[in-house]
Tab-separated table of C-alpha atoms in Angstrom:
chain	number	residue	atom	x	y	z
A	1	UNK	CA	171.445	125.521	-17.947
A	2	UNK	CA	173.219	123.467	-20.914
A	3	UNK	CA	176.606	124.934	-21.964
A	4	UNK	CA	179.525	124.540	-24.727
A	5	UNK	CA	182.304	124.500	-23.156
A	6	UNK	CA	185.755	123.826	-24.885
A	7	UNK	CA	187.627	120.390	-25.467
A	8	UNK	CA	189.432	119.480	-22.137
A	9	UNK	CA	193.142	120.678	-21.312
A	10	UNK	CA	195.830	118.464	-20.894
A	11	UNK	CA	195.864	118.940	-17.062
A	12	UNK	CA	192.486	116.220	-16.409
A	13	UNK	CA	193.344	114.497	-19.130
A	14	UNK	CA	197.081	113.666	-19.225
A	15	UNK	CA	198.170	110.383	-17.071
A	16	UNK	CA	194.538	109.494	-16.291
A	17	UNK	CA	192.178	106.962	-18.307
A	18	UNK	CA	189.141	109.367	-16.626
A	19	UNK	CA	188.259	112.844	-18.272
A	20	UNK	CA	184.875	113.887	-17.324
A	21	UNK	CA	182.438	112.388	-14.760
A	22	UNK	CA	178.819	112.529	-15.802
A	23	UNK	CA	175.926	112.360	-12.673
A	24	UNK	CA	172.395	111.168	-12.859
A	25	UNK	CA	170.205	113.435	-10.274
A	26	UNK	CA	167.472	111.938	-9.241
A	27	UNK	CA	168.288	108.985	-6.219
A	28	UNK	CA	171.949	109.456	-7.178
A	29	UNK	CA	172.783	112.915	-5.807
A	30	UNK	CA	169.282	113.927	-4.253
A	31	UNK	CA	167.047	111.045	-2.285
A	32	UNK	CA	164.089	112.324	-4.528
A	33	UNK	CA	162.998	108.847	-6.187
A	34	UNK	CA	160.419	108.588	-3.244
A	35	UNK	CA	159.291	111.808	-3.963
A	36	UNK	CA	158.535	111.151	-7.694
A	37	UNK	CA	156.373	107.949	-6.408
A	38	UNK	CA	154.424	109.886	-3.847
A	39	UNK	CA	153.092	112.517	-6.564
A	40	UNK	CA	152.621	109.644	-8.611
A	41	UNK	CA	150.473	108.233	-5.921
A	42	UNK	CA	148.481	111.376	-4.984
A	43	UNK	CA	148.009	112.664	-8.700
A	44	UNK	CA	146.279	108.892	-9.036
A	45	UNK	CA	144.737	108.464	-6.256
A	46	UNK	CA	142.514	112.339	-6.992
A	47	UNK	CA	142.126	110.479	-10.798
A	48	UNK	CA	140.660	108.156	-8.693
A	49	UNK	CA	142.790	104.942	-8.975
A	50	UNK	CA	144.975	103.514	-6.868
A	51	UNK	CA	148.855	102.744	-7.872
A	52	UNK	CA	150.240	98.821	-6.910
A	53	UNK	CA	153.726	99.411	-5.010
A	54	UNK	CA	155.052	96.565	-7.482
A	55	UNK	CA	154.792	99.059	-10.499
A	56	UNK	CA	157.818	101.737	-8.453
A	57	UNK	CA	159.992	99.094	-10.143
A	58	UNK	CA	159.140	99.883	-13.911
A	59	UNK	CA	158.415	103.862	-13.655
A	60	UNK	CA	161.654	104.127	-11.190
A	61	UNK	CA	164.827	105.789	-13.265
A	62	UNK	CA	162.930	106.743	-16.442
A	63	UNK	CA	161.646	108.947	-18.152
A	64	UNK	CA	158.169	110.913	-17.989
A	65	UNK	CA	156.757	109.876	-21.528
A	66	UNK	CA	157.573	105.995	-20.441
A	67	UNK	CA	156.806	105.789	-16.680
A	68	UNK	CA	153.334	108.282	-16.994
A	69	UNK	CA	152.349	106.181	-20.094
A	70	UNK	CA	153.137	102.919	-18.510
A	71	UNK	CA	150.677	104.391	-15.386
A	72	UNK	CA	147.841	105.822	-17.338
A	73	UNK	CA	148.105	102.510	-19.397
A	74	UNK	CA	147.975	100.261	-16.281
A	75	UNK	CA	145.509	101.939	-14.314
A	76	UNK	CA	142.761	103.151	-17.682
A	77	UNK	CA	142.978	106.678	-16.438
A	78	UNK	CA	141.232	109.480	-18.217
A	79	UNK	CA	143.995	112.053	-18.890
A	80	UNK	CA	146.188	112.297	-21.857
A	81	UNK	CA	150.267	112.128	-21.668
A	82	UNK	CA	150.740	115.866	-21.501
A	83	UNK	CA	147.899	116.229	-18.923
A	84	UNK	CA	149.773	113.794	-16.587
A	85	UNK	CA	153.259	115.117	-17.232
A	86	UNK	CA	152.188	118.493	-15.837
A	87	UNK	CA	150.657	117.513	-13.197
A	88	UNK	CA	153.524	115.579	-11.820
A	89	UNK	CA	155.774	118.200	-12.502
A	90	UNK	CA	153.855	120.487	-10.796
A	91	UNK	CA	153.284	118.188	-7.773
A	92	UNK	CA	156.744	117.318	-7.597
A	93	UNK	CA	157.972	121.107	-7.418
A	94	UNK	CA	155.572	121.641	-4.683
A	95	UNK	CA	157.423	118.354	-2.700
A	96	UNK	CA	160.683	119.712	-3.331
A	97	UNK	CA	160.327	123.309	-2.461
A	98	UNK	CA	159.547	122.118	1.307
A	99	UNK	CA	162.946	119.795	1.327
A	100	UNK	CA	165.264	118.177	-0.867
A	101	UNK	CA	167.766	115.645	0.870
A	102	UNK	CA	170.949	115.183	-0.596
A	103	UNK	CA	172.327	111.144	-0.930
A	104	UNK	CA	175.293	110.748	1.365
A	105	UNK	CA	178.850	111.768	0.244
A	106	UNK	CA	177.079	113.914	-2.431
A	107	UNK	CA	177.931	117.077	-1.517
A	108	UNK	CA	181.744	116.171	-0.355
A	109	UNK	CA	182.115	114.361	-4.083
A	110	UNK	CA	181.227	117.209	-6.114
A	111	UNK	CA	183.601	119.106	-3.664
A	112	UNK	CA	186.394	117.088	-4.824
A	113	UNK	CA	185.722	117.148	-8.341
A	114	UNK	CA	184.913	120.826	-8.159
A	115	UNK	CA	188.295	121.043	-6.621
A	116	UNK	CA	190.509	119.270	-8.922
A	117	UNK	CA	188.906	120.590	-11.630
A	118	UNK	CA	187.844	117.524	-13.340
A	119	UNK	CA	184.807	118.146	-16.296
A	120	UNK	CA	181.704	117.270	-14.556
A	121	UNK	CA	177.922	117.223	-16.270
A	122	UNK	CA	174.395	116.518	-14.437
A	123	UNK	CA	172.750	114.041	-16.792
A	124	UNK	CA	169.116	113.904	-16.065
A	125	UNK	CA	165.981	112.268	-17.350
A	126	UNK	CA	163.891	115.191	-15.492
A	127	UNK	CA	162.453	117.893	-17.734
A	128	UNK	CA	164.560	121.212	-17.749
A	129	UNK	CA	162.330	123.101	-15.105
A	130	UNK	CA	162.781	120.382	-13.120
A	131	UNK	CA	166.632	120.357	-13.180
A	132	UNK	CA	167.363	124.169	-12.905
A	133	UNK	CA	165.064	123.650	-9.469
A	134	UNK	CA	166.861	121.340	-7.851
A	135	UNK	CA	170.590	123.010	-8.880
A	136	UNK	CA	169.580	125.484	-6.820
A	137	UNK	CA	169.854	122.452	-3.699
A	138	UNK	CA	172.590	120.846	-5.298
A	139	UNK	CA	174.701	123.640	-6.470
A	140	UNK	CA	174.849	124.916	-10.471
A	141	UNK	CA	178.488	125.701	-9.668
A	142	UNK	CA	179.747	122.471	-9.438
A	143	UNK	CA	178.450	121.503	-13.176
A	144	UNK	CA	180.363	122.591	-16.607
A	145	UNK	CA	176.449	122.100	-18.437
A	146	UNK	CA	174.043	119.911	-17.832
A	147	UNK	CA	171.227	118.091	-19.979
A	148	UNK	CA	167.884	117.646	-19.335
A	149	UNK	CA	165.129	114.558	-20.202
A	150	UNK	CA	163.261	116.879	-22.578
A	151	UNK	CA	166.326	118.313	-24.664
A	152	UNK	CA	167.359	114.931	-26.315
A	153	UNK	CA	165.319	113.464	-28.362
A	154	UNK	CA	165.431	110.062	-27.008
A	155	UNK	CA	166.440	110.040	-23.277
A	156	UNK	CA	167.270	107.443	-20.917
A	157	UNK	CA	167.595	104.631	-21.602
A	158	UNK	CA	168.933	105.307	-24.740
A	159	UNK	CA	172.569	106.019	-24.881
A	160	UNK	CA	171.706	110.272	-26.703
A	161	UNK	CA	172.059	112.230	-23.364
A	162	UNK	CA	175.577	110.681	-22.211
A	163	UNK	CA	176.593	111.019	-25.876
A	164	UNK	CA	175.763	114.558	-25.978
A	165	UNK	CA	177.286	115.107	-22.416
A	166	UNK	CA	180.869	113.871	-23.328
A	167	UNK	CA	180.851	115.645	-26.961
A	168	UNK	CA	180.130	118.994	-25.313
A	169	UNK	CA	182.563	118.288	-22.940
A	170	UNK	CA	185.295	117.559	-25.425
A	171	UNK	CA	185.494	113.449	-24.059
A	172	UNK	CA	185.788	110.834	-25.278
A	173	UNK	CA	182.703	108.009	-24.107
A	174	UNK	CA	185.302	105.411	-23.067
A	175	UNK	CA	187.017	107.623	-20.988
A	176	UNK	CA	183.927	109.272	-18.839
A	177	UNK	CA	182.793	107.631	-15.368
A	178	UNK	CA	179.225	107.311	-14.946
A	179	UNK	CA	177.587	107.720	-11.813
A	180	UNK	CA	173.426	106.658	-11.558
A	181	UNK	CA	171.131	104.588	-9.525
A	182	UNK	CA	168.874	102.836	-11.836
A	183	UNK	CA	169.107	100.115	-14.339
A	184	UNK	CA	167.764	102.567	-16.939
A	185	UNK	CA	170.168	105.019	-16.335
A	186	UNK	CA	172.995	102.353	-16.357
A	187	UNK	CA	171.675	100.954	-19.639
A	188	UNK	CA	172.094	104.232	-21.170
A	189	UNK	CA	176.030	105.099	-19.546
A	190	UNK	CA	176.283	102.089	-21.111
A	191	UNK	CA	175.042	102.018	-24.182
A	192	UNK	CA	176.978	105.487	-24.849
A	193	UNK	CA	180.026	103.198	-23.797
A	194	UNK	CA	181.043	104.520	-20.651
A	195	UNK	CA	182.306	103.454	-17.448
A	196	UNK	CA	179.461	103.027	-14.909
A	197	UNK	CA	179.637	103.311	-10.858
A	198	UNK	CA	176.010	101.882	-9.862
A	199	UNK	CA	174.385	103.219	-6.411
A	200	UNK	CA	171.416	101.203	-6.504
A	201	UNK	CA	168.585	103.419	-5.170
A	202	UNK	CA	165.474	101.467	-5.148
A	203	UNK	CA	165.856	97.877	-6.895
A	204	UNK	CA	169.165	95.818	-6.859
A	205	UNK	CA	171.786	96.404	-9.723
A	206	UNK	CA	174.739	93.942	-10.480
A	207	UNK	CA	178.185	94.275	-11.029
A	208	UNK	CA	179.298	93.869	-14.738
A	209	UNK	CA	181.842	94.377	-17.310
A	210	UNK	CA	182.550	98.446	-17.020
A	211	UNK	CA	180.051	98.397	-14.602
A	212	UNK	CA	181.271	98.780	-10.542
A	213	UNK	CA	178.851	98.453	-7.747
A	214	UNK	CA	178.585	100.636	-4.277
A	215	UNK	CA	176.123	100.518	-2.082
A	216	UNK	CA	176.951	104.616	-0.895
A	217	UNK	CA	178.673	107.498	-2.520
A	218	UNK	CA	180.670	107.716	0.614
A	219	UNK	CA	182.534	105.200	-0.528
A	220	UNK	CA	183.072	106.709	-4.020
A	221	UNK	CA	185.929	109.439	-4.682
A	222	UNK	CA	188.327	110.737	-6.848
A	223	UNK	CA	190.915	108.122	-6.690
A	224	UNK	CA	188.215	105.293	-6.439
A	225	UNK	CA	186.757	106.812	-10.113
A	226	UNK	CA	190.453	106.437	-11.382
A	227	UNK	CA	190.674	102.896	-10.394
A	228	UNK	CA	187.554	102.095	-12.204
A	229	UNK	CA	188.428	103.910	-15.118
A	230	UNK	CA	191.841	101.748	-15.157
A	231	UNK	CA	190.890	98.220	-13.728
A	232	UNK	CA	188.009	98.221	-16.017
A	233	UNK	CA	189.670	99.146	-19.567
């Protein structure tokens, strides 16, 4: 659930550039980006249309008014937004109450961070019912709050859910690390002015100013996130 929680103490913040680390959810901790395109699929395909694989690349990473309106658009379906938007909710609950496979290093990173207490927020575009789901996979306890797609009023890829991450964390933007696997989750990180660590999911990100690129979050850890936050200041 979303939580105020009180301005950080002195023991993450002093002698570090880095005081809160803020995690996308979908393809970043949990290999569920697949899953979102096979409802997408199935939902269509009983509409009776049939998705083009080239159109994972726009709906991948955002959220459900812009990826179910781009579909309905692109294929002349006869169902309305909200229509859509509960039926792939739905059809993705069913998916991940059978499995949900976490991204590797996951687990062990939230661990660490858990461990050395360092301010850490699950920044999603998925709608609330969605989220409080899959914590129970990933874990609630190793989140101070979290904040859902459909309690901002302008989600990814606008810059509004980081923002309101960091301020109820008591951080600063600048000094937050980032973690997502899409380019419209890294345009918002950005746009809010943070740090970003990309681990592209299912197209191809690039390295950029604030912006470090891994291919695994094995290779990501506490001392790697300080780094960033340092080299790239």
């Amino acid at each position: 659930m979303t939580s105020t929680v009180p301005a950080l103490g002195t023991r993450t913040a002093e002698g570090s550039a880095l005081q809160a680390v803020l995690l996308d959810m979908d393809g970043t901790l949990v290999d569920t980006e697949g899953f979102w395109w096979d409802v997408e699929v199935e939902v269509f395909k009983a509409l009776g249309h049939a998705l083009e694989d080239s159109w994972r690349h726009v709906v991948v990473g955002g959220p459900m008014t812009r990826s179910a309106g781009f579909l309905i658009e692109a294929t002349g379906a006869d169902i309305t937004l909200a229509e859509l938007s509960v039926l792939l909710n739905d059809g993705f609950e069913t998916l991940i109450g059978r499995s949900l496979p976490m991204m590797p290093g996951a687990t062990r990173l939230l661990a660490e961070l858990a461990a050395h207490e360092i301010p850490t927020a699950l920044v999603s575009a998925s709608h609330r019912r969605i989220i409080d789901r899959v914590l129970g996979s990933i874990g609630a306890h190793f989140f101070t709050l979290t904040v859902a797609g459909d309690e901002v009023e302008r989600t990814k890829p606008f810059p509004d859910p980081y923002l309101l991450a960091a301020a109820r964390l008591g951080a600063e933007p600048g000094r937050c690390a980032v973690i997502e696997d899409t380019a419209t989750g890294v345009a918002a990180a950005e746009a809010a002015g943070c740090h970003v660590v990309a681990v592209p999911s299912v197209a191809p990100i690039e390295p950029a100013w604030r912006r470090t690129v891994v291919t695994s979050l094995e290779e990501v850890d506490l001392p790697f996130l300080h780094r960033v936050m340092t080299e790239k200041n």
